[in-house]
Coordinates of C-alpha atoms and ligand atoms in Angstrom, one line a residue:
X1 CA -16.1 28.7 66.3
X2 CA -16.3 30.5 62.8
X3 CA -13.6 33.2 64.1
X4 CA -11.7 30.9 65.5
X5 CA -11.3 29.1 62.5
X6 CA -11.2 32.4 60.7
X7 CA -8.2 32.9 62.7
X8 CA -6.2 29.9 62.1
X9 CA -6.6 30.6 58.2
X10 CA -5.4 34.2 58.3
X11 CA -2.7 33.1 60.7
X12 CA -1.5 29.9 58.6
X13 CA -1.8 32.3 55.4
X14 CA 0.7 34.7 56.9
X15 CA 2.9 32.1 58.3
X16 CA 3.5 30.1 54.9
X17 CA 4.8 32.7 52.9
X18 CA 7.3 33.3 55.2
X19 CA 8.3 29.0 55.0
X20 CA 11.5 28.3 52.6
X21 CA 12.8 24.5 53.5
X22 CA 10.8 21.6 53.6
X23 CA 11.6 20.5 57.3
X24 CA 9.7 23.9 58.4
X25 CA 6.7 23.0 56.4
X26 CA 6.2 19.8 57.5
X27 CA 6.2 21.4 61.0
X28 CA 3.8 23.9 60.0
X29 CA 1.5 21.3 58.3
X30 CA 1.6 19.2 61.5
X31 CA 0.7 22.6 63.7
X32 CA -2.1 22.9 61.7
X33 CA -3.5 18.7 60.6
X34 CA -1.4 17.0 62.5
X35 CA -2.9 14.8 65.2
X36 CA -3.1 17.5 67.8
X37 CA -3.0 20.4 65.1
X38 CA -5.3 23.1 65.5
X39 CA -7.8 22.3 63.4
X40 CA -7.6 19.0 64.1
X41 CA -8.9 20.2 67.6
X42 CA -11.5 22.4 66.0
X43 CA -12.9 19.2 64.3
X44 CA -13.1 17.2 67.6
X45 CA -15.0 20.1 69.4
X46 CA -17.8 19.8 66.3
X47 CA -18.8 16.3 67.9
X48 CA -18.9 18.3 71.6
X49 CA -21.4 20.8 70.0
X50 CA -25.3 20.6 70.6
X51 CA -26.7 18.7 68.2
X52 CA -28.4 21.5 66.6
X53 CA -24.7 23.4 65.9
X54 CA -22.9 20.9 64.4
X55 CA -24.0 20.5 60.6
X56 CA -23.6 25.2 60.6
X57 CA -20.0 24.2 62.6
X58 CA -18.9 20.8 60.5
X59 CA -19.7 23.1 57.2
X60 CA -17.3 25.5 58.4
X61 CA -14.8 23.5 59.4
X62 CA -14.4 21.6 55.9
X63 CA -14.1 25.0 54.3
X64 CA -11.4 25.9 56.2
X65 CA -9.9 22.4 55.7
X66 CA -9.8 23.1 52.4
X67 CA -8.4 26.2 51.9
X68 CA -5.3 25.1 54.1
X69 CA -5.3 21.8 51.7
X70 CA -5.1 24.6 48.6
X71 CA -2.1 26.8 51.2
X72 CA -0.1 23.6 51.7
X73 CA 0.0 22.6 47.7
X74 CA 0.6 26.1 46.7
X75 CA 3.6 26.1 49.5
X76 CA 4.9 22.7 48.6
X77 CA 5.3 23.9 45.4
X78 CA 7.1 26.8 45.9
X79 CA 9.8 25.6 48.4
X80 CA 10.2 22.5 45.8
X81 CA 10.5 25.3 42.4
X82 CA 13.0 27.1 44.8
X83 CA 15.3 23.8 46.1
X84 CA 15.5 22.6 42.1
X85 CA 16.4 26.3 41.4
X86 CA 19.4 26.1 43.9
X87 CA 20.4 22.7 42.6
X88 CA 20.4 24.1 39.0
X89 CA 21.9 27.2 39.1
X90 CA 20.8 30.5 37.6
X91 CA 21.1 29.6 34.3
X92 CA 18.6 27.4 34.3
X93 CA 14.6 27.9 34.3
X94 CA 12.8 24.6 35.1
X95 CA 9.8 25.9 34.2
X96 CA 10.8 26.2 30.6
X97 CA 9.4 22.9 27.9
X98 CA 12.5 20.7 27.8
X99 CA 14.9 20.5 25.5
X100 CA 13.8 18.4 21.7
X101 CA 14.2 14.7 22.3
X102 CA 14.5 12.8 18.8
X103 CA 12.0 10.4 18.5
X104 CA 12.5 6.9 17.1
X105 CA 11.4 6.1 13.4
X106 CA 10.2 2.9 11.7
X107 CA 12.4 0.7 10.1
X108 CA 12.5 2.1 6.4
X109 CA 11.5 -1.8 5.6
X110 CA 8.6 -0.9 8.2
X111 CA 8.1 2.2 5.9
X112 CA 7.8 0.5 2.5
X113 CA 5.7 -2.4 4.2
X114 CA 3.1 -0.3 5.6
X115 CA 3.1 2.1 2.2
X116 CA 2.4 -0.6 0.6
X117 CA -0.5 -2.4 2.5
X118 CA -2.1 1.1 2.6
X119 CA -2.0 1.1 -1.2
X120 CA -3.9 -1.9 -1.1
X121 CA -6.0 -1.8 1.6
X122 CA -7.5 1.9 -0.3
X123 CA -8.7 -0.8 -2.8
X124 CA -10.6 -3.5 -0.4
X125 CA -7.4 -5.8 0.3
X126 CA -7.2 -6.8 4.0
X127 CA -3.9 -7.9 5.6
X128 CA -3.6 -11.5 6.4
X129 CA -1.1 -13.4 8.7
X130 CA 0.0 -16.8 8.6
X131 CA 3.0 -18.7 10.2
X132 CA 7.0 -18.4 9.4
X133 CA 7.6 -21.4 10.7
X134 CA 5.5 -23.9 8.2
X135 CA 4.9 -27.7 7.2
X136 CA 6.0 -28.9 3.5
X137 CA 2.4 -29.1 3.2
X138 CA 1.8 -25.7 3.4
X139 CA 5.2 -24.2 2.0
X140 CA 5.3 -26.8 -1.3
X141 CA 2.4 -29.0 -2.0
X142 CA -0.8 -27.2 -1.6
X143 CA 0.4 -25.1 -3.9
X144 CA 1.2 -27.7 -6.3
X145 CA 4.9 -27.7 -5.6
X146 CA 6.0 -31.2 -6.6
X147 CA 8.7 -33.3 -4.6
X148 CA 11.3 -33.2 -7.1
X149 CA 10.9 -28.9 -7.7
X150 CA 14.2 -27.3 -6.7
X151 CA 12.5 -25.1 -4.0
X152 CA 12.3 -28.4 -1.8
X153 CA 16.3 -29.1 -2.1
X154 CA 18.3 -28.9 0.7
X155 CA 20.2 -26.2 -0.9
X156 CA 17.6 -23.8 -1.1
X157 CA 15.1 -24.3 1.5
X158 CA 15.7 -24.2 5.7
X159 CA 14.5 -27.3 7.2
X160 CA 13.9 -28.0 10.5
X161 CA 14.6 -30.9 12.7
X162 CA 11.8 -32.2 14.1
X163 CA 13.0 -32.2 17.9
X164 CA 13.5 -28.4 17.4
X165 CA 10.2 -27.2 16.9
X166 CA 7.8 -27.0 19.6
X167 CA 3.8 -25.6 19.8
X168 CA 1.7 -27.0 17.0
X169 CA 2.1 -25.8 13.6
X170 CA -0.1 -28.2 11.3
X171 CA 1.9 -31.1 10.1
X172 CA 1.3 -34.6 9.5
X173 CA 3.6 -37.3 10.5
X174 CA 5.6 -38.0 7.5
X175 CA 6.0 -33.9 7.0
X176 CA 9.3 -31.8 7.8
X177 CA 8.9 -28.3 9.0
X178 CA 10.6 -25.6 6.8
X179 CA 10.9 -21.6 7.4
X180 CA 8.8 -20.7 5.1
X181 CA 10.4 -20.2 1.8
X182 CA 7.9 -17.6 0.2
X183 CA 4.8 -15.6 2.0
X184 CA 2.3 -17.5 0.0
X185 CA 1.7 -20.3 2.2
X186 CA -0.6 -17.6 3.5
X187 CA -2.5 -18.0 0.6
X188 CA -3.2 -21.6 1.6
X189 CA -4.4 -20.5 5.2
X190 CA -6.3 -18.0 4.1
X191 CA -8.1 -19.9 1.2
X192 CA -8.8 -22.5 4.0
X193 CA -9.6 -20.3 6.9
X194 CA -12.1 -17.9 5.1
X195 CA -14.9 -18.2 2.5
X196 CA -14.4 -16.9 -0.8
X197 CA -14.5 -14.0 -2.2
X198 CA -11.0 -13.1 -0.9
X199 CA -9.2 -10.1 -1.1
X200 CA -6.3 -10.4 0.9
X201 CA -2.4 -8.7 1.2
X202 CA -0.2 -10.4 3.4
X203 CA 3.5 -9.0 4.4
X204 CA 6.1 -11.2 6.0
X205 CA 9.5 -12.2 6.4
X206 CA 10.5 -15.1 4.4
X207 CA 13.6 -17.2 4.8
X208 CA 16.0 -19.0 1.7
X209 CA 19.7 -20.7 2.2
X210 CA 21.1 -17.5 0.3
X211 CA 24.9 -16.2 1.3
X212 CA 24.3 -13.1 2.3
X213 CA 25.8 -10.4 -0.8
X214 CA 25.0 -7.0 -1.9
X215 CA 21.2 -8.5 -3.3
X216 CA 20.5 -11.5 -1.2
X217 CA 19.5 -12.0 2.5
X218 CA 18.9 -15.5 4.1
X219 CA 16.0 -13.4 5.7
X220 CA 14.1 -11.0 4.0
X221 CA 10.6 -9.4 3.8
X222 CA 7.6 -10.0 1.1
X223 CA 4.2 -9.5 0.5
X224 CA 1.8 -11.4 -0.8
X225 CA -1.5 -10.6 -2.8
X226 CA -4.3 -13.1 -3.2
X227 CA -8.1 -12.7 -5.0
X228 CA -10.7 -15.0 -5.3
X229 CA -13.5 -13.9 -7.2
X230 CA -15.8 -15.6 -9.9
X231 CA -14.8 -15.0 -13.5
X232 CA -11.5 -12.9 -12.5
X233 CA -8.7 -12.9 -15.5
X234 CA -5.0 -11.2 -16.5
X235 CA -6.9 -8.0 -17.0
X236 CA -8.2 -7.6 -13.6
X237 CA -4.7 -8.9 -12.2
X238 CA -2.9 -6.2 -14.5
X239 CA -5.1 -3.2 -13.5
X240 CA -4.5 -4.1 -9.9
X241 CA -1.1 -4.5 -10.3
X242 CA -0.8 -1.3 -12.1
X243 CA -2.5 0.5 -9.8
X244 CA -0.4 -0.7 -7.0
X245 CA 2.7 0.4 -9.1
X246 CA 1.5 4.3 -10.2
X247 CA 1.2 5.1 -6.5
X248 CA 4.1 3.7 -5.4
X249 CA 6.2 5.3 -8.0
X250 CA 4.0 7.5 -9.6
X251 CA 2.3 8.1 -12.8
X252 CA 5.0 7.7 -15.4
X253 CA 5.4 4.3 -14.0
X254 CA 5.0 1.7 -17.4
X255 CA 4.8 -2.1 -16.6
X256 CA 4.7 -5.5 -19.0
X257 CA 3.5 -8.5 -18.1
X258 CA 6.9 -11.4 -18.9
X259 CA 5.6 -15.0 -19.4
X260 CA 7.0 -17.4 -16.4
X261 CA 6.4 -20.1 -14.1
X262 CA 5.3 -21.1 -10.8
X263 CA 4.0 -24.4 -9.7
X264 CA 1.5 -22.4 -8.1
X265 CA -0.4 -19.9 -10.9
X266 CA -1.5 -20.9 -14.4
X267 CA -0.4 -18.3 -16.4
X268 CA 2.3 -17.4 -14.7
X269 CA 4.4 -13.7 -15.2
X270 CA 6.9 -11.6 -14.3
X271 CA 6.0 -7.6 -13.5
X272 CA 8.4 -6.1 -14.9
X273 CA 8.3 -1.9 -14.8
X274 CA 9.7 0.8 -16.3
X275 CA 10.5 4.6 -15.4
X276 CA 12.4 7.6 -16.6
X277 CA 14.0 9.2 -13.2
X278 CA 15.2 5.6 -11.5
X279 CA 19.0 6.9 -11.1
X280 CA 21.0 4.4 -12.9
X281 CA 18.0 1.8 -13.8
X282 CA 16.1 4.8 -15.3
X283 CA 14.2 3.7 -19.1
X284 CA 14.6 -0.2 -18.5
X285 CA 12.7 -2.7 -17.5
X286 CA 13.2 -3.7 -14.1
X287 CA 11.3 -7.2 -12.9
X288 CA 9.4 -6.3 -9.7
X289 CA 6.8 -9.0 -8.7
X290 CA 5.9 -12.5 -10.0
X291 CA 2.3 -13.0 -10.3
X292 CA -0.4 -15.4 -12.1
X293 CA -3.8 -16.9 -11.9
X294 CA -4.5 -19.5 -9.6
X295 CA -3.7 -22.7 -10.3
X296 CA -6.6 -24.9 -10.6
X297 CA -4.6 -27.4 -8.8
X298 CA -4.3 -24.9 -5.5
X299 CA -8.3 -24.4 -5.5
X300 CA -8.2 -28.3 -5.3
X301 CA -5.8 -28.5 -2.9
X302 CA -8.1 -26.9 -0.3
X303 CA -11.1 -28.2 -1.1
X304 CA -12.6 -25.3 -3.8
X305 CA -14.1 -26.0 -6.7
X306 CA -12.2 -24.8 -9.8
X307 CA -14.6 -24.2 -12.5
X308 CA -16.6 -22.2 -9.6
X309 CA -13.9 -19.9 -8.5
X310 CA -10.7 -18.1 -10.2
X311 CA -8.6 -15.9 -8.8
X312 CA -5.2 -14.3 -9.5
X313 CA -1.9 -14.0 -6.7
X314 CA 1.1 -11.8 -6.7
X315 CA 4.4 -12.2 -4.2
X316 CA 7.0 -9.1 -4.2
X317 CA 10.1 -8.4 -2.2
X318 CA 10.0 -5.7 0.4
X319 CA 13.4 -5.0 0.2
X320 CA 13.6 -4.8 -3.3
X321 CA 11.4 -2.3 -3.7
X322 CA 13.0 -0.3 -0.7
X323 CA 15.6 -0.3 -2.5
X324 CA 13.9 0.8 -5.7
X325 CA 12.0 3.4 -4.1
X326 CA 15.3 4.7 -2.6
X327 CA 18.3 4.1 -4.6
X328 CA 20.3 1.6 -1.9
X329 CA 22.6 -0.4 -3.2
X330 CA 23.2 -2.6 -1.2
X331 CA 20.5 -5.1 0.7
X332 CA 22.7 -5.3 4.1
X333 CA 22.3 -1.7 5.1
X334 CA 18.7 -2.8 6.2
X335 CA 20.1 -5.1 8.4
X336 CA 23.0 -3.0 9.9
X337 CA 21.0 -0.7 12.1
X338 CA 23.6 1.5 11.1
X339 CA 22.1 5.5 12.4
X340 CA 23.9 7.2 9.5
X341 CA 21.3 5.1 7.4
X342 CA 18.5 4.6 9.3
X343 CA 18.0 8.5 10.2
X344 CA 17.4 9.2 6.4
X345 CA 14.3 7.3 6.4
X346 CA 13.4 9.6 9.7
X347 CA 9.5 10.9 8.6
Ligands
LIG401 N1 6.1 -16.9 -4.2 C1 6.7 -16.4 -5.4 C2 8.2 -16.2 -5.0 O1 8.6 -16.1 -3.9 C3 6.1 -15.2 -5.9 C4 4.7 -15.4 -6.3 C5 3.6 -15.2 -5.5 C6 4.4 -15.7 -7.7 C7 2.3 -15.3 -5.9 C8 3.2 -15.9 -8.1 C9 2.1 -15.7 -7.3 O2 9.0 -16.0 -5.9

């Protein structure tokens, strides 16, 4: 038995070498494994054997099955390498790593976005979601943003209808839905959703009934900043905030705090900042952020006690700093998915 197997081995070995077309191998193959191959014979005859003989012949058998397993994927291989060679020409090695493929990129909004979580998240700031689609509940008055505030008009704001919206945003009866006109209705969600002390960033796109020109977009991007400590004040807001600001734009980066409002922080500022080598905005103050400390009124809103906790918030514009950070002009390039624009930002 072990010769005969021997045999068929040496024979098959020879035979393959000699094989160039597939049709040939697949007759070969079937000489040898097919149902009345050779070794499939030699594989019947093991169950004929004395009891005694078969484990010795059964051992042998499998080696030689695989070693013509090895001899058929070695062959394959080579008849396939040869046909692709005949399709491609001379010219052509297959075997060779293919050509370079550009990748994609992100989104140079993508870009800035994630910079700027990272930057945050280095100082104990997690990222926090909440909904684009929102209730005036969540958009206006928890954050103390009265009927009659000019966020709320018609003009400004995108309402929805309420036959529109399906799935089950929070709202109460008497509520419209709105696209949410800022990110920091996250702040609301997040105060309510988690126990304080809060340190949370939160980027999103945020929606307002602008005409679209050279700075505005009826869609655009922020992120929003929230912390709830005890005993937190301007300071701690202002060496965040500067922070944030040196590694964005580096060290020679100067920044003022500009008195403001919003219904939602008491004080409230403007960030404005300040830097030598900004092209054409280079050595004035640019306004980046608007920012305060929680309003008392918010903490009541969902259900936190204001002389126990204090915090300070802070809501900039993606794209504004993209376009800071890069020297665009003009706000509707990020929209255009235009490649001569979009490849600059490749990383
Ligand atoms: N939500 C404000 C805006 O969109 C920005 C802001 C956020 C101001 C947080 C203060 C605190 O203009």
């Amino acid at each position: 038995m072990e010769e005969k197997l021997q045999a068929i081995l040496e024979a098959a070995s020879k035979e393959a070498v000699e094989l160039n077309a597939r049709p040939d191998f697949e007759a070969f193959k079937a000489r040898l494994v097919g149902p009345h191959g050779s070794l499939t014979d030699c594989v019947k005859s093991v169950g004929k054997l004395p009891k005694e003989e078969r484990p010795l012949a059964g051992k042998a058998v499998n080696q030689i099955k695989k070693a013509l397993e090895a001899l058929f994927t070695e062959t394959l291989q080579r008849i396939e390498t040869a046909e692709m060679q005949a399709l491609l020409g001379p010219a052509v090695d297959p075997s060779l790593p293919s050509a370079h493929f550009p990748a994609g990129t992100r989104h140079p909004l993508s870009q800035v976005r994630d910079a700027i979580s990272e930057i945050f998240r280095k100082i104990g700031f997690t990222i926090a979601e909440g909904s684009e689609l929102e209730s005036e509940w969540y958009c206006f008055d928890a954050l103390n943003t009265p009927d009659d505030h000019p966020a709320r008009d018609e003009q400004d704001t995108l309402f929805l209808p309420e036959g529109l919206v399906m799935g089950n945003v929070d709202k109460k009866a008497d509520e419209r839905y709105v696209m949410r006109t800022h990110t920091s209705p996250v702040q609301i969600r997040t105060l309510l959703k988690e126990e304080p002390p809060l340190r949370i960033v939160a980027p999103g796109r945020a929606f307002r009934r602008d005409t679209v020109d050279a700075t505005h977009s009826a869609n655009f991007h922020q992120i929003e900043g929230l912390y709830v400590e005890k005993d937190c004040n301007v300071t701690d807001l202002k060496a965040v905030l500067d922070y944030f600001l040196q590694e964005l734009f580096g060290s020679e980066v100067q920044t003022r705090l500009r008195p403001s409002f919003f219904p939602f922080t008491e004080p409230s500022f403007e960030l404005d900042m300040k830097l030598p080598n900004l092209g054409k905005l280079s050595d004035q103050w640019i306004e980046v952020m608007g920012c305060g400390m929680v309003d008392p009124e918010v903490f009541k809103s969902v259900g936190y006690d204001p002389e126990a906790w204090s915090g300070y918030a802070f809501g900039m514009g993606i794209e504004r700093l993209a376009m800071l950070l890069y020297g665009v002009d003009d706000i509707r390039y990020f929209y255009q998915n235009d490649l001569r624009f979009l490849r600059q930002f490749t990383s």
